Coordinates of C-alpha atoms and ligand atoms in Angstrom, one line a residue:
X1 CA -135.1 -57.5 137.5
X2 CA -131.7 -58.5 135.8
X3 CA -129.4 -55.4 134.6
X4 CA -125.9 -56.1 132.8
X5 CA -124.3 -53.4 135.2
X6 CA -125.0 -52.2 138.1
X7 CA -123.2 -48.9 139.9
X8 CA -124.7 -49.0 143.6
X9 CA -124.1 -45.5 144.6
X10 CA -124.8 -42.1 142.8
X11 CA -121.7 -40.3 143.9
X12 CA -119.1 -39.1 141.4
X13 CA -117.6 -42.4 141.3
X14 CA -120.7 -44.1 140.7
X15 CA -122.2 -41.6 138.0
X16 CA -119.2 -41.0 136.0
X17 CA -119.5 -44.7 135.7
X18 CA -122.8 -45.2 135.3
X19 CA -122.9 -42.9 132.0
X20 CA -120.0 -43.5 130.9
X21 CA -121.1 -47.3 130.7
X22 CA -124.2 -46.0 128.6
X23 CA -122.0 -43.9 126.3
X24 CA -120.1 -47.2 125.2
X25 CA -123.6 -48.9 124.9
X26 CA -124.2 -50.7 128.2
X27 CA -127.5 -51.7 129.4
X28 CA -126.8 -49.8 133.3
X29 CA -128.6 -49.3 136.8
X30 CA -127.5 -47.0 139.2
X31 CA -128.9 -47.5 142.4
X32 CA -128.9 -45.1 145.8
X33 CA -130.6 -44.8 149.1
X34 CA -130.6 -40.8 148.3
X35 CA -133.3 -39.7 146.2
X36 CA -131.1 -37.5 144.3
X37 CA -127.7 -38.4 142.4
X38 CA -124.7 -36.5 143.2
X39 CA -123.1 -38.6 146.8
X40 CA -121.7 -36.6 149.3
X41 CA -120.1 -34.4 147.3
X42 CA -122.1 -32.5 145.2
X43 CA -125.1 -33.4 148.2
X44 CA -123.2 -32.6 151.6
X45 CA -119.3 -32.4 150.7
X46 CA -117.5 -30.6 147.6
X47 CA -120.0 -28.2 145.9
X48 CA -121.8 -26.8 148.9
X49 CA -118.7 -26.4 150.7
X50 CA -116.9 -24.3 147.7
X51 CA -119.8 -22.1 147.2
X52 CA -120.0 -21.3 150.5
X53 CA -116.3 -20.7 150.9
X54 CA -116.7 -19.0 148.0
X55 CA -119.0 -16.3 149.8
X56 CA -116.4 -16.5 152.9
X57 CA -114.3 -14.9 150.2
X58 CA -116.1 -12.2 148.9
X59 CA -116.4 -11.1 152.4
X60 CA -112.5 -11.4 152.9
X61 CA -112.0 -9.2 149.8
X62 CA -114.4 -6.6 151.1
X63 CA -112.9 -6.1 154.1
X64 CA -109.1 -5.9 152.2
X65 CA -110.5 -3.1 150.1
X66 CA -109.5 -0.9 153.3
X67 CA -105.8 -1.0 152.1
X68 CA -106.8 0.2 148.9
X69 CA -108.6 3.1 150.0
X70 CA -111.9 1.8 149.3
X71 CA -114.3 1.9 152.4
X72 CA -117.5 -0.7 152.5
X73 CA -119.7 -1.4 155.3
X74 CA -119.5 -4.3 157.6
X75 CA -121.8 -7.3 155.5
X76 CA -125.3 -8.1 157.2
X77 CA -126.1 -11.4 156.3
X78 CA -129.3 -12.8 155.5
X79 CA -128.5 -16.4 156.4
X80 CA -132.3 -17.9 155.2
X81 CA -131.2 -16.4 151.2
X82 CA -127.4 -17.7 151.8
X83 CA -129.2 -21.0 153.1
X84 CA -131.5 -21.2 149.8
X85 CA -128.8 -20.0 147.2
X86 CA -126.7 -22.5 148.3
X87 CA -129.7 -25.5 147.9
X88 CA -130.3 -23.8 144.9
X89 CA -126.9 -24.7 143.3
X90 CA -127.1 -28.0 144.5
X91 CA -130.5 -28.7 143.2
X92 CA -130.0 -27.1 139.7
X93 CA -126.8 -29.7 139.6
X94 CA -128.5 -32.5 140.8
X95 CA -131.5 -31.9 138.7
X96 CA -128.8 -31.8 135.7
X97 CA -127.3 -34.9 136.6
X98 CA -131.2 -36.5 136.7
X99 CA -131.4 -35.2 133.1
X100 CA -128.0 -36.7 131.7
X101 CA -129.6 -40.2 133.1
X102 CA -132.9 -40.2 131.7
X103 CA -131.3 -39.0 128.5
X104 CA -128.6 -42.0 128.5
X105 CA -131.3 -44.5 129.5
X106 CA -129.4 -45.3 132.6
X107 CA -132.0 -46.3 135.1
X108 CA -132.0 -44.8 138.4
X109 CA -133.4 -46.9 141.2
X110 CA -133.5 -45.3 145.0
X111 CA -133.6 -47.4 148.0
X112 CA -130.7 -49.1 150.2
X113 CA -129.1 -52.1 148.7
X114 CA -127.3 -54.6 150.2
X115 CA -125.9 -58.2 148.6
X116 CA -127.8 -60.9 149.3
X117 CA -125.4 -63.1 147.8
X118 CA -122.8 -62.0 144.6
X119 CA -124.8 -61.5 141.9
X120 CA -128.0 -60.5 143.8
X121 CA -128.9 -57.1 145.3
X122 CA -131.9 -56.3 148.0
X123 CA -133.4 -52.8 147.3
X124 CA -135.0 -51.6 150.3
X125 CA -138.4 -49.7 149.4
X126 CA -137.2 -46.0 150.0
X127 CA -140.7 -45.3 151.1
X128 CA -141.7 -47.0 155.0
X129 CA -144.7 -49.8 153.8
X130 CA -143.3 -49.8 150.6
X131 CA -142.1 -53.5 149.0
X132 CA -138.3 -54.0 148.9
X133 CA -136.9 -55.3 145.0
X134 CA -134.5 -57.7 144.1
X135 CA -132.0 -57.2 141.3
X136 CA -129.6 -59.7 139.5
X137 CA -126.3 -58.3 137.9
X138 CA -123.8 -59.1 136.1
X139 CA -121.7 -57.1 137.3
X140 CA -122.2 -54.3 139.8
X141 CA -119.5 -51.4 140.4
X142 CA -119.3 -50.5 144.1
X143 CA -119.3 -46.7 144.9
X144 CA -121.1 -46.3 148.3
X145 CA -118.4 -43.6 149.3
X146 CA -117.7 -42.7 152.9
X147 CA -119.7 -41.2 156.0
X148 CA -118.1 -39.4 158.6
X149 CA -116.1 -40.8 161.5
X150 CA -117.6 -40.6 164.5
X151 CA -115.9 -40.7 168.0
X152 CA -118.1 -42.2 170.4
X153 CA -117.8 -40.1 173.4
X154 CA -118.8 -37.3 171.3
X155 CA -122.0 -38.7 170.6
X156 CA -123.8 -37.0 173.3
X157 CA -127.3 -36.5 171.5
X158 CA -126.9 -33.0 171.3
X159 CA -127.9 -30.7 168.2
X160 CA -124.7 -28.3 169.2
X161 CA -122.3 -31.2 168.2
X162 CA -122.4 -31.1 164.5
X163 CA -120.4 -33.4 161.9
X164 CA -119.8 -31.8 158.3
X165 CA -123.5 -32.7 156.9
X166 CA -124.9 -30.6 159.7
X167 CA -122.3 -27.7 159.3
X168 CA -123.2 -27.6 155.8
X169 CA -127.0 -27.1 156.2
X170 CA -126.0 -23.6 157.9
X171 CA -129.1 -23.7 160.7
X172 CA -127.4 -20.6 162.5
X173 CA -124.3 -18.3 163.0
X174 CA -123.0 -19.3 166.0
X175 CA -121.5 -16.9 168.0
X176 CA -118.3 -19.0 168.9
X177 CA -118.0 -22.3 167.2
X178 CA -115.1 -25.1 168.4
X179 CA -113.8 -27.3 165.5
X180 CA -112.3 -30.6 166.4
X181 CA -109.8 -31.9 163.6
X182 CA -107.6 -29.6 161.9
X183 CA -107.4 -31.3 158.5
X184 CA -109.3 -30.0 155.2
X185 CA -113.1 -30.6 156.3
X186 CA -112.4 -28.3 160.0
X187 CA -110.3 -25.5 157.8
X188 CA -112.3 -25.1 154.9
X189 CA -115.7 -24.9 157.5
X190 CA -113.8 -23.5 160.0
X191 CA -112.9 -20.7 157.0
X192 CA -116.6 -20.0 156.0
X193 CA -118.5 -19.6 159.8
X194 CA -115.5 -16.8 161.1
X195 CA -116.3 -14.8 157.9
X196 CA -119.4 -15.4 158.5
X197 CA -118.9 -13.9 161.8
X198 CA -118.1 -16.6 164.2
X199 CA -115.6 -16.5 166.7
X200 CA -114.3 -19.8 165.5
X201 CA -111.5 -22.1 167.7
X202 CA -109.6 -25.4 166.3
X203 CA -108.4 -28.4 168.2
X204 CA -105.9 -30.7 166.4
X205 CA -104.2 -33.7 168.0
X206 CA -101.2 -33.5 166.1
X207 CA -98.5 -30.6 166.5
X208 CA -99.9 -29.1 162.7
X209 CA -102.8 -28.0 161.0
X210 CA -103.3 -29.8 157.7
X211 CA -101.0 -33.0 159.1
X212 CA -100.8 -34.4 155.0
X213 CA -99.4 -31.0 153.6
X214 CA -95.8 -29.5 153.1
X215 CA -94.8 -27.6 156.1
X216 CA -93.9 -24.6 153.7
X217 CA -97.3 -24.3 152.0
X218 CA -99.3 -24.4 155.6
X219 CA -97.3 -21.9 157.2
X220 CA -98.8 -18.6 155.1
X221 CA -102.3 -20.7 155.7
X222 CA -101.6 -20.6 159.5
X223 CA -100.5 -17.2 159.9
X224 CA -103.5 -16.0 158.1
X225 CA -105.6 -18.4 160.3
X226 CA -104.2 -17.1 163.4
X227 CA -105.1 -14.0 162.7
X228 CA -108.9 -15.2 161.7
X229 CA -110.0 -17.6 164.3
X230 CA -109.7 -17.1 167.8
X231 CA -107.5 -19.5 168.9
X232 CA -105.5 -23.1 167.3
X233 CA -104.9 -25.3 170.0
X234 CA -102.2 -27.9 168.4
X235 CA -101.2 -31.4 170.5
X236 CA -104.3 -30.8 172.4
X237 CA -107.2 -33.5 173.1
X238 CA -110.7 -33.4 173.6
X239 CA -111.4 -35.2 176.5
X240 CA -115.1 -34.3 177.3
X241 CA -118.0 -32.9 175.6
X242 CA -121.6 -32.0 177.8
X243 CA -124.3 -29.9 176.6
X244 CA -125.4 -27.2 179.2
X245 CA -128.5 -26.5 177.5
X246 CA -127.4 -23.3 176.4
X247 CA -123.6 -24.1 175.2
X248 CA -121.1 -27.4 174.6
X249 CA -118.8 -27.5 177.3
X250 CA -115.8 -28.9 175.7
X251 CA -112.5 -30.0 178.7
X252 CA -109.2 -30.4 177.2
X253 CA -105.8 -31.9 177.3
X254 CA -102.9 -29.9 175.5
X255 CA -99.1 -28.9 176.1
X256 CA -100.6 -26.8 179.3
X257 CA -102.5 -29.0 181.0
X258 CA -105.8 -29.6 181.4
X259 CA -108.7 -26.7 180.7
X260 CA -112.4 -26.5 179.5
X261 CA -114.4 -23.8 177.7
X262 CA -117.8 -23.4 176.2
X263 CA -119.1 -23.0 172.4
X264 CA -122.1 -22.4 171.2
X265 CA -122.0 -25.6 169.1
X266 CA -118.9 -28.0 167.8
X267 CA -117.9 -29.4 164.8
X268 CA -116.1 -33.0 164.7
X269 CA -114.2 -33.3 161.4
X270 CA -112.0 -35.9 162.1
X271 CA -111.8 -38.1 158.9
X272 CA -114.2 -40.8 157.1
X273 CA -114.8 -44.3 157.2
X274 CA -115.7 -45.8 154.0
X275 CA -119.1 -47.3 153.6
X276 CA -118.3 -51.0 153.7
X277 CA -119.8 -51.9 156.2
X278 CA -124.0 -52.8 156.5
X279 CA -123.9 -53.8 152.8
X280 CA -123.9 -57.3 152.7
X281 CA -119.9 -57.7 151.3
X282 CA -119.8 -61.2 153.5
X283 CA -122.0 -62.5 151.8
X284 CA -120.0 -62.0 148.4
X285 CA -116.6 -62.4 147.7
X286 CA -115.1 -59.2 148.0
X287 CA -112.1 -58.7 150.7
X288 CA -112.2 -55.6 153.1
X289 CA -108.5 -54.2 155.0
X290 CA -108.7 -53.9 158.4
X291 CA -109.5 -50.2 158.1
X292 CA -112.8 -50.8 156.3
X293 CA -111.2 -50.4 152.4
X294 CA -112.8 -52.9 149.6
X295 CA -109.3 -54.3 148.1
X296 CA -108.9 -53.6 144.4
X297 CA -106.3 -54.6 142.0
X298 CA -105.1 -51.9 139.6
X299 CA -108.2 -52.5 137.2
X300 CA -110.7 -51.5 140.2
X301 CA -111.6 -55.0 140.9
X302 CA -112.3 -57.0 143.8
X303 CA -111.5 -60.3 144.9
X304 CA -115.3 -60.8 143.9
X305 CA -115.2 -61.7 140.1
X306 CA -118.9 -60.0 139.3
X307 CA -118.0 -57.0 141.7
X308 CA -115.5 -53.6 141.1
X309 CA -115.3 -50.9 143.8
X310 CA -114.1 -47.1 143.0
X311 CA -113.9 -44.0 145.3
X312 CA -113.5 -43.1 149.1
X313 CA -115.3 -47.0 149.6
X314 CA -111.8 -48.2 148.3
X315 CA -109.4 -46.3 149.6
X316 CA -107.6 -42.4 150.4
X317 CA -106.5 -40.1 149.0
X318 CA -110.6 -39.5 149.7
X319 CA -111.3 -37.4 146.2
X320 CA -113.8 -36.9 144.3
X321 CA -112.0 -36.6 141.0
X322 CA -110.0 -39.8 141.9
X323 CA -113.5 -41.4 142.4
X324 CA -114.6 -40.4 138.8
X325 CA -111.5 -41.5 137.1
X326 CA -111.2 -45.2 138.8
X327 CA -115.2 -45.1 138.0
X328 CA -114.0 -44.6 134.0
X329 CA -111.1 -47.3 134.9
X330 CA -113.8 -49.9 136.0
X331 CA -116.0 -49.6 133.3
X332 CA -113.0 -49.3 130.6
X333 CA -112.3 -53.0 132.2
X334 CA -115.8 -54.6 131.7
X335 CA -115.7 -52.7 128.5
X336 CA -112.3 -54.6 127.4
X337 CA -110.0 -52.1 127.1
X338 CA -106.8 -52.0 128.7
X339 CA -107.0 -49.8 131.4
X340 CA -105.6 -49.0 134.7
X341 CA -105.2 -46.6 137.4
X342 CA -101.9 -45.9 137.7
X343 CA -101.7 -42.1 138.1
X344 CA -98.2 -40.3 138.7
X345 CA -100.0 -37.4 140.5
X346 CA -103.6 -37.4 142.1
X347 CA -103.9 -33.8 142.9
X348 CA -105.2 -32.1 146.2
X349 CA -106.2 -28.7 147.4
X350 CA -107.5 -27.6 150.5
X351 CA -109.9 -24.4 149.5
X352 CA -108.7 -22.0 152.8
X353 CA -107.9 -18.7 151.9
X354 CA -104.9 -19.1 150.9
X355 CA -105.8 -22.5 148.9
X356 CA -102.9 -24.9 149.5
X357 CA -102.4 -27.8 146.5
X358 CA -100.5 -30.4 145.5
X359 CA -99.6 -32.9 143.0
X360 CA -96.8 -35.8 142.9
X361 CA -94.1 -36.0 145.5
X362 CA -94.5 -33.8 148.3
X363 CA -91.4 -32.9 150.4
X364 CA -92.7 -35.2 153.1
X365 CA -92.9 -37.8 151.3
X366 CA -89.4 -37.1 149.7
X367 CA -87.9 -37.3 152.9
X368 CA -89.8 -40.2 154.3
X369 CA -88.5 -41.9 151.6
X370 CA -85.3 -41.0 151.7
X371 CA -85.5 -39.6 148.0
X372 CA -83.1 -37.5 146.8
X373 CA -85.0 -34.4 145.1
X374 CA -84.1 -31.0 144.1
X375 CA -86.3 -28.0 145.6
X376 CA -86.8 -25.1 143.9
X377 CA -89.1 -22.6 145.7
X378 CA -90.4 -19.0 144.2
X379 CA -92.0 -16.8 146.5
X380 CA -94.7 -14.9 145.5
X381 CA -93.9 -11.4 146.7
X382 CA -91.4 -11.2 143.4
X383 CA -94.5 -11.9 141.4
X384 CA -95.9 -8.7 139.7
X385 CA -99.8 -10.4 139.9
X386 CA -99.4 -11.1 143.1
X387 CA -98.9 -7.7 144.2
X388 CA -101.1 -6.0 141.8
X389 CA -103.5 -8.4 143.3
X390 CA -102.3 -7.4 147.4
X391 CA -101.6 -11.5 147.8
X392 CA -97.9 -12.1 148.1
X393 CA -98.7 -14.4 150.9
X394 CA -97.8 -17.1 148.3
X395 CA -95.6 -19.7 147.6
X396 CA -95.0 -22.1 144.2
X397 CA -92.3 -25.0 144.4
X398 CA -91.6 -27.8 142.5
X399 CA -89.4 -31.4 143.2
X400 CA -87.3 -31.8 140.4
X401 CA -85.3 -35.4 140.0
X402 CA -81.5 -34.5 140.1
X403 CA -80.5 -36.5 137.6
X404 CA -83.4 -37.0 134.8
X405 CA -84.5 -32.5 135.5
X406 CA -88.0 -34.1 135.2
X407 CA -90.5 -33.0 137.5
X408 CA -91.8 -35.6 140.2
X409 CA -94.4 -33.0 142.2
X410 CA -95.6 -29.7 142.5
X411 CA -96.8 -27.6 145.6
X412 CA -98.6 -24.3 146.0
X413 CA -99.9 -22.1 148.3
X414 CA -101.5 -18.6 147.8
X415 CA -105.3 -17.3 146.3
X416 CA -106.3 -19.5 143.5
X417 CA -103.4 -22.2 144.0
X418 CA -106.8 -25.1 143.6
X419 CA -106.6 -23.6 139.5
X420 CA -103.1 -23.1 139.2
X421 CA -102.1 -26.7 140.3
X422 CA -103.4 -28.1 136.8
X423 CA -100.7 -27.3 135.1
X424 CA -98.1 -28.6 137.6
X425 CA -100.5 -32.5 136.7
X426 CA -100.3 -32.2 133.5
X427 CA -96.3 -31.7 133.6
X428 CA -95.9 -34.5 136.1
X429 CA -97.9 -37.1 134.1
X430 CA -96.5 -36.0 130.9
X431 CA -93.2 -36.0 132.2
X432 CA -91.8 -32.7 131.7
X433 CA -88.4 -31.3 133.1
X434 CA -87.8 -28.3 134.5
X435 CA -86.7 -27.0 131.4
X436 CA -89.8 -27.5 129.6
X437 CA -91.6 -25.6 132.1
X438 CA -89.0 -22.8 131.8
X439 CA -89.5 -22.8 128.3
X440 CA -93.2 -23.0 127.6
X441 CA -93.6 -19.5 127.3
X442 CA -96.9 -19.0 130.6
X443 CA -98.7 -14.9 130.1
X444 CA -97.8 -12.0 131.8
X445 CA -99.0 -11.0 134.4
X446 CA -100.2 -14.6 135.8
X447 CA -100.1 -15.8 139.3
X448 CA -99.4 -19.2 136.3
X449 CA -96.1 -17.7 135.7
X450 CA -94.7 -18.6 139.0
X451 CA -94.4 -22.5 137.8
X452 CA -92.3 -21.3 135.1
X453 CA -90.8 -19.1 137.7
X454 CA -90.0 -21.5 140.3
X455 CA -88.2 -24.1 137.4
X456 CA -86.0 -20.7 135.9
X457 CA -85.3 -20.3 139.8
X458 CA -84.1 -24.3 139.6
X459 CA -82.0 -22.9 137.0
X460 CA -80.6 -20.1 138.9
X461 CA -82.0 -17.9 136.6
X462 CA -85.1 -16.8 137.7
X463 CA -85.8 -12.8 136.2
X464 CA -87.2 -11.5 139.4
X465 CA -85.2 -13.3 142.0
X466 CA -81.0 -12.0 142.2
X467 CA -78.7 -14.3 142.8
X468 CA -74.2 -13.5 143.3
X469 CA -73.0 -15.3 140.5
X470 CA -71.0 -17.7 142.6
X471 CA -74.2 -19.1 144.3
X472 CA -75.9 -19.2 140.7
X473 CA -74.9 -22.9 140.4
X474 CA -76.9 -24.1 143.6
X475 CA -81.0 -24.4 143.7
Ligands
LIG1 P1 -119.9 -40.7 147.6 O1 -119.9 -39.4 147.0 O2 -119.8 -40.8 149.1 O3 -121.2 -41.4 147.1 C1 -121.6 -42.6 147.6 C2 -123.1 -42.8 147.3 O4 -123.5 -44.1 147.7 C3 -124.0 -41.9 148.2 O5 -124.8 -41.2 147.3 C4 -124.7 -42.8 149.1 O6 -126.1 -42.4 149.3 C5 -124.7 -44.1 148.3 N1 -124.8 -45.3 149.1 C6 -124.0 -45.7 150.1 N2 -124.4 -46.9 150.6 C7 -125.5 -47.3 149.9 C8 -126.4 -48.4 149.9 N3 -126.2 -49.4 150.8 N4 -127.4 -48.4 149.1 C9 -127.6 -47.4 148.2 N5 -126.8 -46.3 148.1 C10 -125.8 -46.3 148.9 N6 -113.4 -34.0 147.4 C11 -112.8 -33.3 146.5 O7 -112.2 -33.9 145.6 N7 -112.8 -31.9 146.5 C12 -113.5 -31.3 147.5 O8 -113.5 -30.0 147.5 C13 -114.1 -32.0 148.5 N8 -114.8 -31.4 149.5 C14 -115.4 -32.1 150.4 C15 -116.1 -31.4 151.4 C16 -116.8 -32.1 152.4 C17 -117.5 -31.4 153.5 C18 -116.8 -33.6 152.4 C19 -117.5 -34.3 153.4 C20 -116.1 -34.2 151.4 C21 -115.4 -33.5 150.4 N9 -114.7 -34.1 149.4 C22 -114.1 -33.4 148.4 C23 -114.6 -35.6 149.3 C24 -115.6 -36.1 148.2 O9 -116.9 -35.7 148.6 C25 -115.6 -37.6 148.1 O10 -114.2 -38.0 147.9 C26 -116.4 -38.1 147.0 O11 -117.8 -37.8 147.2 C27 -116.3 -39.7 146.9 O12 -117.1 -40.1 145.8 P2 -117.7 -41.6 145.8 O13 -118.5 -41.7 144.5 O14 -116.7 -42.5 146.1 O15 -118.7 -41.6 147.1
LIG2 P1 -108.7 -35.1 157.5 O1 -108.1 -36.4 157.6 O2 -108.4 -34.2 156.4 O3 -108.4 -34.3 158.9 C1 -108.7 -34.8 160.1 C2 -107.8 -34.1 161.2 O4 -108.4 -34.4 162.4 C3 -106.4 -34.6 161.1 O5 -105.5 -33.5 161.1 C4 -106.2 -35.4 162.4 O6 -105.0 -35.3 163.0 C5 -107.3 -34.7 163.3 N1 -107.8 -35.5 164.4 C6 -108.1 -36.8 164.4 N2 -108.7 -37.2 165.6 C7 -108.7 -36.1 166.3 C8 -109.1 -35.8 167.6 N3 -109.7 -36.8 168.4 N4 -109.0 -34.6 168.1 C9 -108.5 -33.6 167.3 N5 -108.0 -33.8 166.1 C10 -108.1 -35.0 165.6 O7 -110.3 -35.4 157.6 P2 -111.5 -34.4 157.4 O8 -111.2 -33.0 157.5 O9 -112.6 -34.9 158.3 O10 -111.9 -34.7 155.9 C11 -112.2 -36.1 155.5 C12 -111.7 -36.3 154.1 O11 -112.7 -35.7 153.2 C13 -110.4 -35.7 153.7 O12 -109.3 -36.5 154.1 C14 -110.5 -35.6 152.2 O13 -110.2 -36.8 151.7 C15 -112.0 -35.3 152.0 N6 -112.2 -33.8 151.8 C16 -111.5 -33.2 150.8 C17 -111.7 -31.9 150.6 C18 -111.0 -31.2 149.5 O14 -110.6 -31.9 148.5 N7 -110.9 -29.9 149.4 C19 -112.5 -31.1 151.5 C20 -113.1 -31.8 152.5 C21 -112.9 -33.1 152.7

């Protein structure tokens, strides 16, 4: 078989791709070893993870009522219907991605592929017995995403030791869970099993949780986490995993010395590896970093002239929605338009409780850089939302260029700081200074306001915050 375009894997890189190719009329293929479309993050990453974070939440707010005056019983949790809702909103989103497909004519072929040579692709028959296909391209857009990294003295065969596909599929409650890695994967899971009733610990190598983030916007996180999990063990090292047949025992090495302690099961989250690997890319042109990245120019393509690679396959930030959008980039390309992924501000959030996000500079990356920035921070206890809503563990700043007042990034912590951080992209790609935000008049009472907050603060003039006139001039 012979297709014009092919998008070998169904993640949301490869999909986004895939139909927007059909919707500017191109005869496309996507192929994936998975049965269903969606990758690893509307399968085992993104979408299950949020609802169930999302539940983690509605227990949190329960339990807050008790400051209001309002007294609810302890949850009792049916784990088979949380399991099954869960599948279910995976399934009805899958089942809707099936339908967009069929309804673009994009075919959908499942089976492993792997180049033969560049224009060629081996489908292995998804079925055992079944006859493996061959399929000629044109061109194929690469999306096969990322899997999870693995250290190999963890891999001791046991069921106990989970990675974040196995968290996800929620088998128990344990009653203590250890997490190793303390970046968004091991907070966000770590989040959901302690409200689901786990006594949950972290391990981080590193002397911070979340080592990517702001110092500022982690510290409400980890004073709420502290008082959530059992323990954060920071600059400490797993040295030693065995399974007792009843428990993990897990030794460590931290600031203390050596120690070991036992959980009812583990979970490694300690990054990805992108899927270049076991795909056939000698075979073709294409050029991999020594860290496993397919190398793209700005247009998404390779050094293969029939092949383009988009998402976590081609480098971090690992994101979804930066998969999609170089997915539209490469297609734009074969389609002739001018495009290119050049964004001034991919953004992140971490979904804990609070959410932390950002978008553009961060201060670390400020002062890596030796940038000279302008800070203006607005705490969220002088935000009338925030206290109507009992969460002025909150934080919104913004990096303003000295010179130019425009705004080069954004940073938020506190309940919903994932939504908020929109607006704080859309002023950094369309330049705005910190005078337009002032200006642009955000509704009362909004957690929202505190952008427009934190740039009258830059000002000096922020309502809620006082400042002694002499001080006024300084940020
Ligand atoms: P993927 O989604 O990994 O899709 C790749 C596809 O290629 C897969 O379907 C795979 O089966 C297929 N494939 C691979 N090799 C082959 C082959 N040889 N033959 C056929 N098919 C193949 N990102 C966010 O932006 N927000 C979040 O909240 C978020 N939460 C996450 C939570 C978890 C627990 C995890 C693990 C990840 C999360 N991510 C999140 C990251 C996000 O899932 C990825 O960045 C995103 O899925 C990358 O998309 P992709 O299209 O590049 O690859
Ligand atoms: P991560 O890179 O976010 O965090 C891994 C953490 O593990 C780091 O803090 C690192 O210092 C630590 N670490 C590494 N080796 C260690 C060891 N031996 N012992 C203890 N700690 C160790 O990786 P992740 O949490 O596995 O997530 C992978 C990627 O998936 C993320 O980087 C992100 O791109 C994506 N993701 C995004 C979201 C989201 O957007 N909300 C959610 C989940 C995952």
């Amino acid at each position: 078989m012979h297709v014009p375009l092919v998008v070998l894997g169904g993640g949301p890189g490869g999909y986004a791709a895939a139909f927007l190719a059909a919707d500017l009329g191109m005869q496309v293929a996507i192929v994936d070893r998975d049965a269903r479309l969606g990758g690893t993050c509307l399968l085992r990453g993104c979408i299950p993870s949020k609802a169930l974070l999302h539940v983690g939440r509605v227990i949190a707010e329960c339990r807050e009522m008790e400051a209001w005056g309002i007294h609810l019983p302890k949850p009792t949790i049916d784990i088979d219907a949380l399991r099954a809702r869960k599948d279910k909103v995976i399934s009805t989103l899958t089942g809707g991605l099936a339908t967009l497909a069929r309804r673009r004519n994009v075919t959908v072929i499942n089976g492993a592929a792997r180049f033969t040579n560049s224009p060629t692709l081996e489908i292995a028959a998804p079925e055992p017995g079944g006859s493996s296909q061959t399929l000629t391209f044109d061109h194929c857009v690469l999306a096969s995403g990322s899997r999870p990294a693995r250290i190999p003295a963890f891999d001791i065969g046991s069921p106990r030791v989970m990675d974040s596909t196995a968290a996800l599929e929620l088998a128990d409650i344990p009653a203590s869970l250890l997490v190793v890695g303390g970046g968004y994967i091991g907070l966000e899971m770590g989040t959901v099993y302690a409200e689901l009733g786990s006594k949950v610990s972290v391990v981080e190598l590193t002397d911070t949780l979340l080592p990517g983030a702001d110092r500022d916007l982690v510290k409400p996180l980890q004073q709420r986490l502290e008082k959530l999990f059992e323990s954060i063990m920071l600059r400490t090292k797993v040295v030693g995993l065995e399974d007792t047949g009843s428990a993990v025992k897990v030794r460590f090495e931290g600031p203390e010395g050596p120690s070991s302690r036992e959980f009812s099961r583990v979970l490694v989250a300690v990054g990805r590896r992108p899927n270049s690997d076991g795909i056939g890319l000698e075979n073709t042109s294409v050029k991999v970093s020594p860290k496993g990245f397919v190398e793209v120019d700005g247009q998404q393509r390779t050094a293969d002239p029939h092949i383009l690679a988009i998402g976590d396959v081609c480098g971090e930030p690992m994101l979804a929605h930066r998969a999609s959008h170089q997915g539209k980039v490469a297609v734009e390309t074969l389609h002739g338009e001018p495009a290119l992924f050049a964004p001034r501000a991919i953004p992140a959030v971490v979904f804990t409780d609070p959410e932390i996000a950002w978008a553009g500079l961060t201060e670390q990356e400020a002062t890596a850089a030796g940038r000279g920035v302008e800070i203006s921070r607005y705490p969220w206890a002088a935000s009338g939302r925030a206290q109507a809503l009992g969460r002025t563990d909150g934080l919104t700043k913004i990096l303003v260029d000295p010179e130019s007042e425009q705004v080069l990034g954004v940073g938020i912590v506190g309940a919903g700081a994932g939504e908020l951080i929109a607006e704080g992209v859309l002023a950094i790609e369309m330049g705005c200074t910190a005078r337009d935000l002032m200006e642009a008049i955000h509704p009362h009472p909004t957690l929202g306001e505190t952008v427009a907050f934190s740039a009258e603060n830059y000002f000096g003039l922020a309502t809620e915050i006082y400042r002694p006139r002499a001080e006024s001039a300084t940020h």
